[in-house]
Amino acid sequence: MLTFAISTVLPVSDFDLVIWTIIGFALGASRFTARSLLTGAGAKSDPQGDEISGVAALALVITLTLPIGMMIWGTAMEFLSAPVTVATAALVMAMVSVGLAGHSSTNVDENQ
């Protein structure tokens, strides 16, 4: 997503569609990879033999938070420019990912 935001400010208007297509393929591939990794993480979050409750909790959280995210996205697109909204979303997702990775590595160290 950050590459999308950066590509909009670069002066390569003749090749925008080609660049966005390449970025789109990469983003689409990462989206499907992330979905399977997220489902696996949900399954591993509960004790062995009770994996379905972790996946169900994940589905519940996604279902409850998705409308909120869409409202924030729509509001940001209306009041900010598209590149600023996409860049901000990419940076926030990166920060959350780093924070969760640090949190999960801390939990692994404590459990051993």
CSV table of N, CA and C in Angstrom, one decimal, residues 52-92:
chain,number,residue,atom,x,y,z
A,52,ILE,N,-11.1,-24.5,16.8
A,52,ILE,CA,-12.2,-23.9,16.1
A,52,ILE,C,-12.7,-22.6,16.9
A,53,SER,N,-12.5,-22.6,18.2
A,53,SER,CA,-13.0,-21.5,19.0
A,53,SER,C,-12.1,-20.3,18.7
A,54,GLY,N,-10.8,-20.5,18.4
A,54,GLY,CA,-9.9,-19.4,18.1
A,54,GLY,C,-10.2,-18.8,16.7
A,55,VAL,N,-10.6,-19.7,15.8
A,55,VAL,CA,-11.0,-19.2,14.4
A,55,VAL,C,-12.3,-18.5,14.5
A,56,ALA,N,-13.2,-19.0,15.3
A,56,ALA,CA,-14.5,-18.3,15.5
A,56,ALA,C,-14.4,-17.0,16.2
A,57,ALA,N,-13.5,-16.9,17.1
A,57,ALA,CA,-13.2,-15.6,17.8
A,57,ALA,C,-12.6,-14.6,16.8
A,58,LEU,N,-11.7,-15.1,15.9
A,58,LEU,CA,-11.2,-14.2,14.9
A,58,LEU,C,-12.2,-13.7,13.9
A,59,ALA,N,-13.1,-14.6,13.5
A,59,ALA,CA,-14.2,-14.2,12.6
A,59,ALA,C,-15.1,-13.2,13.2
A,60,LEU,N,-15.4,-13.4,14.5
A,60,LEU,CA,-16.3,-12.4,15.3
A,60,LEU,C,-15.6,-11.1,15.3
A,61,VAL,N,-14.3,-11.0,15.6
A,61,VAL,CA,-13.6,-9.7,15.7
A,61,VAL,C,-13.6,-9.0,14.3
A,62,ILE,N,-13.3,-9.8,13.3
A,62,ILE,CA,-13.3,-9.2,12.0
A,62,ILE,C,-14.7,-8.7,11.6
A,63,THR,N,-15.7,-9.5,11.9
A,63,THR,CA,-17.1,-9.1,11.6
A,63,THR,C,-17.5,-7.8,12.3
A,64,LEU,N,-17.1,-7.7,13.6
A,64,LEU,CA,-17.5,-6.5,14.3
A,64,LEU,C,-16.7,-5.3,14.0
A,65,THR,N,-15.4,-5.4,13.6
A,65,THR,CA,-14.6,-4.3,13.3
A,65,THR,C,-14.6,-3.8,11.9
A,66,LEU,N,-15.0,-4.7,11.0
A,66,LEU,CA,-15.0,-4.3,9.6
A,66,LEU,C,-15.8,-3.1,9.2
A,67,PRO,N,-17.0,-2.9,9.7
A,67,PRO,CA,-17.8,-1.7,9.4
A,67,PRO,C,-17.1,-0.4,10.0
A,68,ILE,N,-16.5,-0.5,11.1
A,68,ILE,CA,-15.8,0.6,11.7
A,68,ILE,C,-14.6,1.1,10.8
A,69,GLY,N,-13.9,0.1,10.4
A,69,GLY,CA,-12.7,0.4,9.5
A,69,GLY,C,-13.2,1.0,8.2
A,70,MET,N,-14.3,0.5,7.6
A,70,MET,CA,-14.8,1.1,6.4
A,70,MET,C,-15.3,2.5,6.6
A,71,MET,N,-15.9,2.8,7.7
A,71,MET,CA,-16.3,4.2,8.0
A,71,MET,C,-15.1,5.1,8.1
A,72,ILE,N,-14.1,4.6,8.8
A,72,ILE,CA,-12.9,5.5,9.0
A,72,ILE,C,-12.2,5.7,7.6
A,73,TRP,N,-12.2,4.6,6.8
A,73,TRP,CA,-11.5,4.7,5.5
A,73,TRP,C,-12.3,5.7,4.6
A,74,GLY,N,-13.6,5.6,4.6
A,74,GLY,CA,-14.4,6.5,3.8
A,74,GLY,C,-14.3,8.0,4.2
A,75,THR,N,-14.3,8.2,5.5
A,75,THR,CA,-14.2,9.5,6.0
A,75,THR,C,-12.8,10.1,5.7
A,76,ALA,N,-11.8,9.3,5.8
A,76,ALA,CA,-10.4,9.7,5.5
A,76,ALA,C,-10.3,10.1,4.0
A,77,MET,N,-10.9,9.2,3.2
A,77,MET,CA,-10.8,9.5,1.8
A,77,MET,C,-11.5,10.8,1.4
A,78,GLU,N,-12.6,11.1,2.1
A,78,GLU,CA,-13.3,12.3,1.8
A,78,GLU,C,-12.6,13.6,2.3
A,79,PHE,N,-12.0,13.5,3.4
A,79,PHE,CA,-11.4,14.7,4.0
A,79,PHE,C,-9.9,14.9,3.7
A,80,LEU,N,-9.2,13.7,3.4
A,80,LEU,CA,-7.8,13.8,3.0
A,80,LEU,C,-7.7,13.3,1.6
A,81,SER,N,-6.5,13.4,1.0
A,81,SER,CA,-6.3,12.9,-0.3
A,81,SER,C,-6.1,11.4,-0.3
A,82,ALA,N,-6.3,10.8,-1.4
A,82,ALA,CA,-6.1,9.3,-1.5
A,82,ALA,C,-4.7,8.9,-1.2
A,83,PRO,N,-3.7,9.5,-1.7
A,83,PRO,CA,-2.3,9.1,-1.3
A,83,PRO,C,-2.0,9.2,0.2
A,84,VAL,N,-2.5,10.3,0.8
A,84,VAL,CA,-2.3,10.5,2.2
A,84,VAL,C,-3.0,9.4,3.0
A,85,THR,N,-4.3,9.0,2.6
A,85,THR,CA,-5.0,8.0,3.3
A,85,THR,C,-4.4,6.7,3.2
A,86,VAL,N,-3.9,6.3,2.0
A,86,VAL,CA,-3.3,5.0,1.7
A,86,VAL,C,-2.0,4.9,2.5
A,87,ALA,N,-1.2,6.0,2.4
A,87,ALA,CA,0.1,6.0,3.1
A,87,ALA,C,-0.1,5.9,4.6
A,88,THR,N,-1.0,6.6,5.2
A,88,THR,CA,-1.3,6.5,6.6
A,88,THR,C,-1.8,5.2,7.0
A,89,ALA,N,-2.7,4.6,6.2
A,89,ALA,CA,-3.1,3.2,6.5
A,89,ALA,C,-2.0,2.2,6.5
A,90,ALA,N,-1.1,2.3,5.5
A,90,ALA,CA,0.1,1.4,5.4
A,90,ALA,C,1.0,1.6,6.6
A,91,LEU,N,1.3,2.8,7.0
A,91,LEU,CA,2.1,3.0,8.1
A,91,LEU,C,1.5,2.5,9.4
A,92,VAL,N,0.2,2.7,9.6
A,92,VAL,CA,-0.5,2.3,10.8
A,92,VAL,C,-0.5,0.7,10.9
